[in-house]
Amino acid sequence: EVQLVESGGGVVQPGGSLRLSCAASGFTFDDYAMHWVRQAPGKGLEWVSLISGDGGSTYYADSVKGRFTISRDNSKNSLYLQMNSLRTEDTALYYCAKDSLRYSSGWYPYWGQGTLVTVSS
Amino acid sequence: DIQMTQSPSSLSASVGDRVTITCQASQDISNYLNWYQQKPGKAPKLLIYDASNLETGVPSRFSGSGSGTDFTFTISSLQPEDIATYYCQQYDNLPPVFGPGTKVDIK
């Protein structure tokens, strides 16, 4: 059974940093690209970042480019999102999602339950 | 970036009704279009991929069609458990943009 479990969310002041983690199980982790998708309170889904299965390619939404860094440790079946220079508009529930493809973005058959990030002074 | 629009933004229908949601892309995305269902307090769930392919385990009352810029998502007979927000998502180009969502309620 595929499982994705996010952690690392919390309350942080504007300008602060946070590192999210996503522990994956039930599939061959390095065979698939992985994503972070966020959802601000009461709002829709916003794609944040993608990393290829081998970790060699990464992509970011313009809204987080230069501030967030996606990475993965295939030996630990784990996905990460380092978030720096956080802004109030980064407040959201952050989901990790497994792609259907290895090197690009297809469809996301599996999602975690999300971890909440609140940026507030 | 490709822009995605959905209509309507919300709808109310009776149990058993046929429900249709449309999604439009700002440019040709071939059939690279997915549909997700999100129930309150839950993670999104993949229903349809490649515009018309039903994900394994998803009830057959859900269907999708279209190609190019115009797509349709249909629930053939609305059930109480279908109360949710539905999102389209293109993946022809990065970034993989989601539509704004359509909230479906029971009348």
PDB file of C-alpha atoms in Angstrom:
ATOM      1  CA  GLU A   1       0.000   0.000   0.000  1.00  0.00           C
ATOM      2  CA  VAL A   2       1.356   3.390  -1.003  1.00  0.00           C
ATOM      3  CA  GLN A   3       1.717   5.786   1.916  1.00  0.00           C
ATOM      4  CA  LEU A   4       2.941   9.369   1.986  1.00  0.00           C
ATOM      5  CA  VAL A   5       3.317  11.017   5.393  1.00  0.00           C
ATOM      6  CA  GLU A   6       4.254  14.684   5.631  1.00  0.00           C
ATOM      7  CA  SER A   7       5.783  16.345   8.673  1.00  0.00           C
ATOM      8  CA  GLY A   8       7.605  19.486   9.671  1.00  0.00           C
ATOM      9  CA  GLY A   9       4.848  22.062   9.484  1.00  0.00           C
ATOM     10  CA  GLY A  10       4.319  24.663  12.158  1.00  0.00           C
ATOM     11  CA  VAL A  11       4.116  28.344  12.961  1.00  0.00           C
ATOM     12  CA  VAL A  12       6.969  30.561  11.787  1.00  0.00           C
ATOM     13  CA  GLN A  13       7.503  34.299  11.617  1.00  0.00           C
ATOM     14  CA  PRO A  14       7.775  36.117   8.288  1.00  0.00           C
ATOM     15  CA  GLY A  15      11.312  35.805   6.969  1.00  0.00           C
ATOM     16  CA  GLY A  16      11.808  32.539   8.792  1.00  0.00           C
ATOM     17  CA  SER A  17      12.592  29.053   7.532  1.00  0.00           C
ATOM     18  CA  LEU A  18      11.013  25.639   7.756  1.00  0.00           C
ATOM     19  CA  ARG A  19      11.842  22.215   6.341  1.00  0.00           C
ATOM     20  CA  LEU A  20       9.061  19.860   5.371  1.00  0.00           C
ATOM     21  CA  SER A  21       9.535  16.119   5.005  1.00  0.00           C
ATOM     22  CA  CYS A  22       7.515  13.420   3.284  1.00  0.00           C
ATOM     23  CA  ALA A  23       8.140   9.778   4.153  1.00  0.00           C
ATOM     24  CA  ALA A  24       7.152   7.416   1.347  1.00  0.00           C
ATOM     25  CA  SER A  25       6.473   3.694   1.450  1.00  0.00           C
ATOM     26  CA  GLY A  26       4.790   0.983  -0.590  1.00  0.00           C
ATOM     27  CA  PHE A  27       6.471   1.705  -3.927  1.00  0.00           C
ATOM     28  CA  THR A  28       9.911   1.965  -5.527  1.00  0.00           C
ATOM     29  CA  PHE A  29      10.602   5.555  -4.546  1.00  0.00           C
ATOM     30  CA  ASP A  30      13.246   6.448  -7.127  1.00  0.00           C
ATOM     31  CA  ASP A  31      11.039   5.262  -9.989  1.00  0.00           C
ATOM     32  CA  TYR A  32       8.756   8.278  -9.630  1.00  0.00           C
ATOM     33  CA  ALA A  33       8.853  12.036  -9.681  1.00  0.00           C
ATOM     34  CA  MET A  34       7.452  13.705  -6.595  1.00  0.00           C
ATOM     35  CA  HIS A  35       5.662  16.987  -6.035  1.00  0.00           C
ATOM     36  CA  TRP A  36       4.734  19.497  -3.384  1.00  0.00           C
ATOM     37  CA  VAL A  37       1.280  21.039  -3.799  1.00  0.00           C
ATOM     38  CA  ARG A  38      -0.169  23.566  -1.371  1.00  0.00           C
ATOM     39  CA  GLN A  39      -3.600  24.863  -0.462  1.00  0.00           C
ATOM     40  CA  ALA A  40      -4.112  28.134   1.362  1.00  0.00           C
ATOM     41  CA  PRO A  41      -7.010  28.172   3.822  1.00  0.00           C
ATOM     42  CA  GLY A  42     -10.295  28.158   1.894  1.00  0.00           C
ATOM     43  CA  LYS A  43      -8.503  28.347  -1.459  1.00  0.00           C
ATOM     44  CA  GLY A  44      -7.709  26.054  -4.355  1.00  0.00           C
ATOM     45  CA  LEU A  45      -4.745  23.837  -5.130  1.00  0.00           C
ATOM     46  CA  GLU A  46      -1.431  25.415  -6.104  1.00  0.00           C
ATOM     47  CA  TRP A  47       1.427  23.345  -7.489  1.00  0.00           C
ATOM     48  CA  VAL A  48       4.706  24.284  -5.778  1.00  0.00           C
ATOM     49  CA  SER A  49       7.570  22.091  -6.950  1.00  0.00           C
ATOM     50  CA  LEU A  50       8.603  18.920  -8.767  1.00  0.00           C
ATOM     51  CA  ILE A  51      11.658  16.704  -8.501  1.00  0.00           C
ATOM     52  CA  SER A  52      12.469  13.867 -10.891  1.00  0.00           C
ATOM     53  CA  GLY A  53      12.933  10.316  -9.678  1.00  0.00           C
ATOM     54  CA  ASP A  54      16.706  10.509  -9.744  1.00  0.00           C
ATOM     55  CA  GLY A  55      16.704  13.966  -8.180  1.00  0.00           C
ATOM     56  CA  GLY A  56      18.516  15.414 -11.166  1.00  0.00           C
ATOM     57  CA  SER A  57      15.763  17.770 -12.304  1.00  0.00           C
ATOM     58  CA  THR A  58      13.783  20.217 -10.232  1.00  0.00           C
ATOM     59  CA  TYR A  59      11.101  22.768 -11.103  1.00  0.00           C
ATOM     60  CA  TYR A  60       9.405  25.495  -9.108  1.00  0.00           C
ATOM     61  CA  ALA A  61       6.387  27.729  -9.252  1.00  0.00           C
ATOM     62  CA  ASP A  62       7.358  31.353  -9.836  1.00  0.00           C
ATOM     63  CA  SER A  63       5.832  32.220  -6.467  1.00  0.00           C
ATOM     64  CA  VAL A  64       8.482  30.192  -4.592  1.00  0.00           C
ATOM     65  CA  LYS A  65      11.443  30.225  -6.975  1.00  0.00           C
ATOM     66  CA  GLY A  66      14.622  31.312  -5.228  1.00  0.00           C
ATOM     67  CA  ARG A  67      13.126  30.779  -1.770  1.00  0.00           C
ATOM     68  CA  PHE A  68      12.153  27.090  -1.703  1.00  0.00           C
ATOM     69  CA  THR A  69      14.345  24.071  -2.486  1.00  0.00           C
ATOM     70  CA  ILE A  70      13.003  20.612  -3.197  1.00  0.00           C
ATOM     71  CA  SER A  71      15.204  17.578  -2.620  1.00  0.00           C
ATOM     72  CA  ARG A  72      14.960  13.865  -2.059  1.00  0.00           C
ATOM     73  CA  ASP A  73      16.967  11.106  -0.402  1.00  0.00           C
ATOM     74  CA  ASN A  74      16.205   7.932  -2.317  1.00  0.00           C
ATOM     75  CA  SER A  75      18.120   5.844   0.228  1.00  0.00           C
ATOM     76  CA  LYS A  76      15.644   7.004   2.877  1.00  0.00           C
ATOM     77  CA  ASN A  77      12.536   7.097   0.651  1.00  0.00           C
ATOM     78  CA  SER A  78      12.070  10.704   1.670  1.00  0.00           C
ATOM     79  CA  LEU A  79      11.126  13.968  -0.006  1.00  0.00           C
ATOM     80  CA  TYR A  80      11.920  17.392   1.404  1.00  0.00           C
ATOM     81  CA  LEU A  81      11.005  21.023   0.937  1.00  0.00           C
ATOM     82  CA  GLN A  82      13.317  23.638   2.414  1.00  0.00           C
ATOM     83  CA  MET A  83      11.383  26.874   2.720  1.00  0.00           C
ATOM     84  CA  ASN A  84      13.308  30.091   3.347  1.00  0.00           C
ATOM     85  CA  SER A  85      12.298  33.757   3.470  1.00  0.00           C
ATOM     86  CA  LEU A  86       8.760  32.718   4.283  1.00  0.00           C
ATOM     87  CA  ARG A  87       5.933  35.152   3.640  1.00  0.00           C
ATOM     88  CA  THR A  88       2.435  35.351   5.056  1.00  0.00           C
ATOM     89  CA  GLU A  89       1.108  34.259   1.652  1.00  0.00           C
ATOM     90  CA  ASP A  90       2.984  30.947   2.053  1.00  0.00           C
ATOM     91  CA  THR A  91       0.509  29.965   4.786  1.00  0.00           C
ATOM     92  CA  ALA A  92      -1.090  26.758   3.536  1.00  0.00           C
ATOM     93  CA  LEU A  93      -1.541  23.048   3.906  1.00  0.00           C
ATOM     94  CA  TYR A  94       1.365  21.438   2.062  1.00  0.00           C
ATOM     95  CA  TYR A  95       0.797  18.097   0.378  1.00  0.00           C
ATOM     96  CA  CYS A  96       3.366  15.762  -1.099  1.00  0.00           C
ATOM     97  CA  ALA A  97       2.156  13.806  -4.100  1.00  0.00           C
ATOM     98  CA  LYS A  98       3.535  10.885  -6.083  1.00  0.00           C
ATOM     99  CA  ASP A  99       3.629  11.283  -9.842  1.00  0.00           C
ATOM    100  CA  SER A 100       2.794   8.628 -12.398  1.00  0.00           C
ATOM    101  CA  LEU A 101       6.038   9.326 -14.258  1.00  0.00           C
ATOM    102  CA  ARG A 102       9.724   9.361 -13.390  1.00  0.00           C
ATOM    103  CA  TYR A 103      11.104  12.424 -15.105  1.00  0.00           C
ATOM    104  CA  SER A 104       8.237  14.779 -15.709  1.00  0.00           C
ATOM    105  CA  SER A 105       4.782  15.674 -14.507  1.00  0.00           C
ATOM    106  CA  GLY A 106       1.864  13.407 -15.261  1.00  0.00           C
ATOM    107  CA  TRP A 107      -0.979  12.657 -12.912  1.00  0.00           C
ATOM    108  CA  TYR A 108      -0.878  12.214  -9.146  1.00  0.00           C
ATOM    109  CA  PRO A 109      -2.526   9.001  -7.979  1.00  0.00           C
ATOM    110  CA  TYR A 110      -1.316   9.298  -4.390  1.00  0.00           C
ATOM    111  CA  TRP A 111      -1.260  12.196  -1.942  1.00  0.00           C
ATOM    112  CA  GLY A 112      -0.274  12.588   1.683  1.00  0.00           C
ATOM    113  CA  GLN A 113      -2.587  14.038   4.322  1.00  0.00           C
ATOM    114  CA  GLY A 114      -0.756  17.367   4.349  1.00  0.00           C
ATOM    115  CA  THR A 115       1.212  19.397   6.879  1.00  0.00           C
ATOM    116  CA  LEU A 116       0.126  22.895   7.873  1.00  0.00           C
ATOM    117  CA  VAL A 117       2.494  25.845   7.583  1.00  0.00           C
ATOM    118  CA  THR A 118       1.437  29.101   9.197  1.00  0.00           C
ATOM    119  CA  VAL A 119       3.512  32.219   8.617  1.00  0.00           C
ATOM    120  CA  SER A 120       2.536  34.876  11.115  1.00  0.00           C
ATOM    121  CA  SER A 121       4.099  37.425  13.408  1.00  0.00           C
TER     122      SER A 121
ATOM    123  CA  ASP B   1       2.146  29.688 -18.147  1.00  0.00           C
ATOM    124  CA  ILE B   2      -1.007  27.945 -19.297  1.00  0.00           C
ATOM    125  CA  GLN B   3      -4.127  29.284 -17.593  1.00  0.00           C
ATOM    126  CA  MET B   4      -7.018  27.004 -16.656  1.00  0.00           C
ATOM    127  CA  THR B   5     -10.605  28.089 -16.141  1.00  0.00           C
ATOM    128  CA  GLN B   6     -13.535  26.067 -14.835  1.00  0.00           C
ATOM    129  CA  SER B   7     -17.249  26.638 -14.922  1.00  0.00           C
ATOM    130  CA  PRO B   8     -19.369  26.863 -13.022  1.00  0.00           C
ATOM    131  CA  SER B   9     -17.528  27.804  -9.842  1.00  0.00           C
ATOM    132  CA  SER B  10     -20.244  26.096  -7.850  1.00  0.00           C
ATOM    133  CA  LEU B  11     -23.452  24.180  -8.469  1.00  0.00           C
ATOM    134  CA  SER B  12     -26.292  22.548  -6.577  1.00  0.00           C
ATOM    135  CA  ALA B  13     -28.016  19.494  -7.960  1.00  0.00           C
ATOM    136  CA  SER B  14     -30.366  16.783  -6.783  1.00  0.00           C
ATOM    137  CA  VAL B  15     -29.394  13.187  -6.107  1.00  0.00           C
ATOM    138  CA  GLY B  16     -29.589  11.312  -9.395  1.00  0.00           C
ATOM    139  CA  ASP B  17     -29.010  14.378 -11.541  1.00  0.00           C
ATOM    140  CA  ARG B  18     -26.444  14.506 -14.313  1.00  0.00           C
ATOM    141  CA  VAL B  19     -23.729  17.029 -13.447  1.00  0.00           C
ATOM    142  CA  THR B  20     -21.350  18.576 -15.969  1.00  0.00           C
ATOM    143  CA  ILE B  21     -18.288  20.729 -15.302  1.00  0.00           C
ATOM    144  CA  THR B  22     -16.239  22.348 -18.019  1.00  0.00           C
ATOM    145  CA  CYS B  23     -12.549  23.200 -18.005  1.00  0.00           C
ATOM    146  CA  GLN B  24     -10.819  25.370 -20.565  1.00  0.00           C
ATOM    147  CA  ALA B  25      -7.106  25.764 -21.182  1.00  0.00           C
ATOM    148  CA  SER B  26      -5.556  28.976 -22.517  1.00  0.00           C
ATOM    149  CA  GLN B  27      -3.759  26.974 -25.214  1.00  0.00           C
ATOM    150  CA  ASP B  28      -3.832  23.537 -26.795  1.00  0.00           C
ATOM    151  CA  ILE B  29      -2.893  20.903 -24.205  1.00  0.00           C
ATOM    152  CA  SER B  30      -3.862  17.872 -26.303  1.00  0.00           C
ATOM    153  CA  ASN B  31      -5.338  15.384 -23.814  1.00  0.00           C
ATOM    154  CA  TYR B  32      -2.938  16.192 -20.947  1.00  0.00           C
ATOM    155  CA  LEU B  33      -5.701  16.928 -18.482  1.00  0.00           C
ATOM    156  CA  ASN B  34      -6.539  15.382 -15.113  1.00  0.00           C
ATOM    157  CA  TRP B  35      -9.542  15.663 -12.810  1.00  0.00           C
ATOM    158  CA  TYR B  36      -9.358  15.475  -9.008  1.00  0.00           C
ATOM    159  CA  GLN B  37     -12.012  15.323  -6.317  1.00  0.00           C
ATOM    160  CA  GLN B  38     -11.410  16.933  -2.930  1.00  0.00           C
ATOM    161  CA  LYS B  39     -13.798  16.357  -0.078  1.00  0.00           C
ATOM    162  CA  PRO B  40     -13.743  18.749   2.900  1.00  0.00           C
ATOM    163  CA  GLY B  41     -10.743  18.157   5.152  1.00  0.00           C
ATOM    164  CA  LYS B  42      -9.299  15.510   2.848  1.00  0.00           C
ATOM    165  CA  ALA B  43      -6.476  15.285   0.344  1.00  0.00           C
ATOM    166  CA  PRO B  44      -7.336  15.444  -3.362  1.00  0.00           C
ATOM    167  CA  LYS B  45      -8.164  12.169  -5.091  1.00  0.00           C
ATOM    168  CA  LEU B  46      -7.369  11.415  -8.727  1.00  0.00           C
ATOM    169  CA  LEU B  47     -10.500  10.513 -10.716  1.00  0.00           C
ATOM    170  CA  ILE B  48      -9.615  10.955 -14.386  1.00  0.00           C
ATOM    171  CA  TYR B  49      -6.247  11.157 -16.172  1.00  0.00           C
ATOM    172  CA  ASP B  50      -5.381  11.864 -19.805  1.00  0.00           C
ATOM    173  CA  ALA B  51      -8.750  13.608 -20.137  1.00  0.00           C
ATOM    174  CA  SER B  52     -10.864  10.466 -20.292  1.00  0.00           C
ATOM    175  CA  ASN B  53      -9.198   7.586 -18.475  1.00  0.00           C
ATOM    176  CA  LEU B  54     -10.888   6.483 -15.267  1.00  0.00           C
ATOM    177  CA  GLU B  55      -8.484   5.851 -12.412  1.00  0.00           C
ATOM    178  CA  THR B  56      -8.644   2.341 -10.974  1.00  0.00           C
ATOM    179  CA  GLY B  57     -11.376   1.957  -8.379  1.00  0.00           C
ATOM    180  CA  VAL B  58     -13.257   5.116  -9.339  1.00  0.00           C
ATOM    181  CA  PRO B  59     -16.993   4.567  -9.932  1.00  0.00           C
ATOM    182  CA  SER B  60     -18.082   4.505 -13.549  1.00  0.00           C
ATOM    183  CA  ARG B  61     -20.578   7.348 -13.006  1.00  0.00           C
ATOM    184  CA  PHE B  62     -17.568   9.661 -13.348  1.00  0.00           C
ATOM    185  CA  SER B  63     -16.301  10.393 -16.850  1.00  0.00           C
ATOM    186  CA  GLY B  64     -14.224  12.895 -18.757  1.00  0.00           C
ATOM    187  CA  SER B  65     -13.910  13.988 -22.350  1.00  0.00           C
ATOM    188  CA  GLY B  66     -12.311  16.591 -24.561  1.00  0.00           C
ATOM    189  CA  SER B  67      -9.026  17.535 -26.133  1.00  0.00           C
ATOM    190  CA  GLY B  68      -7.195  20.640 -27.209  1.00  0.00           C
ATOM    191  CA  THR B  69      -8.534  23.471 -25.088  1.00  0.00           C
ATOM    192  CA  ASP B  70     -12.014  22.332 -24.024  1.00  0.00           C
ATOM    193  CA  PHE B  71     -12.775  19.551 -21.578  1.00  0.00           C
ATOM    194  CA  THR B  72     -15.815  18.182 -19.798  1.00  0.00           C
ATOM    195  CA  PHE B  73     -16.205  16.251 -16.553  1.00  0.00           C
ATOM    196  CA  THR B  74     -19.495  14.456 -15.936  1.00  0.00           C
ATOM    197  CA  ILE B  75     -21.149  12.721 -13.021  1.00  0.00           C
ATOM    198  CA  SER B  76     -23.912  10.686 -14.666  1.00  0.00           C
ATOM    199  CA  SER B  77     -26.009  10.281 -11.516  1.00  0.00           C
ATOM    200  CA  LEU B  78     -25.056  12.478  -8.563  1.00  0.00           C
ATOM    201  CA  GLN B  79     -24.730  10.653  -5.250  1.00  0.00           C
ATOM    202  CA  PRO B  80     -24.581  12.178  -1.743  1.00  0.00           C
ATOM    203  CA  GLU B  81     -20.951  11.056  -1.386  1.00  0.00           C
ATOM    204  CA  ASP B  82     -20.000  13.118  -4.449  1.00  0.00           C
ATOM    205  CA  ILE B  83     -20.240  16.357  -2.475  1.00  0.00           C
ATOM    206  CA  ALA B  84     -16.807  17.840  -3.045  1.00  0.00           C
ATOM    207  CA  THR B  85     -14.773  20.346  -4.982  1.00  0.00           C
ATOM    208  CA  TYR B  86     -13.536  19.183  -8.367  1.00  0.00           C
ATOM    209  CA  TYR B  87     -10.331  20.455  -9.957  1.00  0.00           C
ATOM    210  CA  CYS B  88      -8.948  20.063 -13.450  1.00  0.00           C
ATOM    211  CA  GLN B  89      -5.176  20.139 -13.954  1.00  0.00           C
ATOM    212  CA  GLN B  90      -3.100  20.418 -17.103  1.00  0.00           C
ATOM    213  CA  TYR B  91       0.263  18.745 -17.444  1.00  0.00           C
ATOM    214  CA  ASP B  92       1.177  19.490 -21.026  1.00  0.00           C
ATOM    215  CA  ASN B  93       3.626  22.155 -19.894  1.00  0.00           C
ATOM    216  CA  LEU B  94       5.307  23.038 -16.633  1.00  0.00           C
ATOM    217  CA  PRO B  95       4.051  24.418 -14.320  1.00  0.00           C
ATOM    218  CA  PRO B  96       1.236  21.869 -14.011  1.00  0.00           C
ATOM    219  CA  VAL B  97      -1.563  24.328 -13.304  1.00  0.00           C
ATOM    220  CA  PHE B  98      -4.780  23.458 -11.489  1.00  0.00           C
ATOM    221  CA  GLY B  99      -8.092  25.038 -12.354  1.00  0.00           C
ATOM    222  CA  PRO B 100      -9.843  27.146  -9.677  1.00  0.00           C
ATOM    223  CA  GLY B 101     -12.252  24.362  -8.736  1.00  0.00           C
ATOM    224  CA  THR B 102     -15.973  23.670  -8.906  1.00  0.00           C
ATOM    225  CA  LYS B 103     -17.846  23.097  -5.653  1.00  0.00           C
ATOM    226  CA  VAL B 104     -20.682  20.584  -5.960  1.00  0.00           C
ATOM    227  CA  ASP B 105     -23.506  20.523  -3.401  1.00  0.00           C
ATOM    228  CA  ILE B 106     -26.736  18.596  -3.025  1.00  0.00           C
ATOM    229  CA  LYS B 107     -29.892  20.628  -3.596  1.00  0.00           C
TER     230      LYS B 107
END
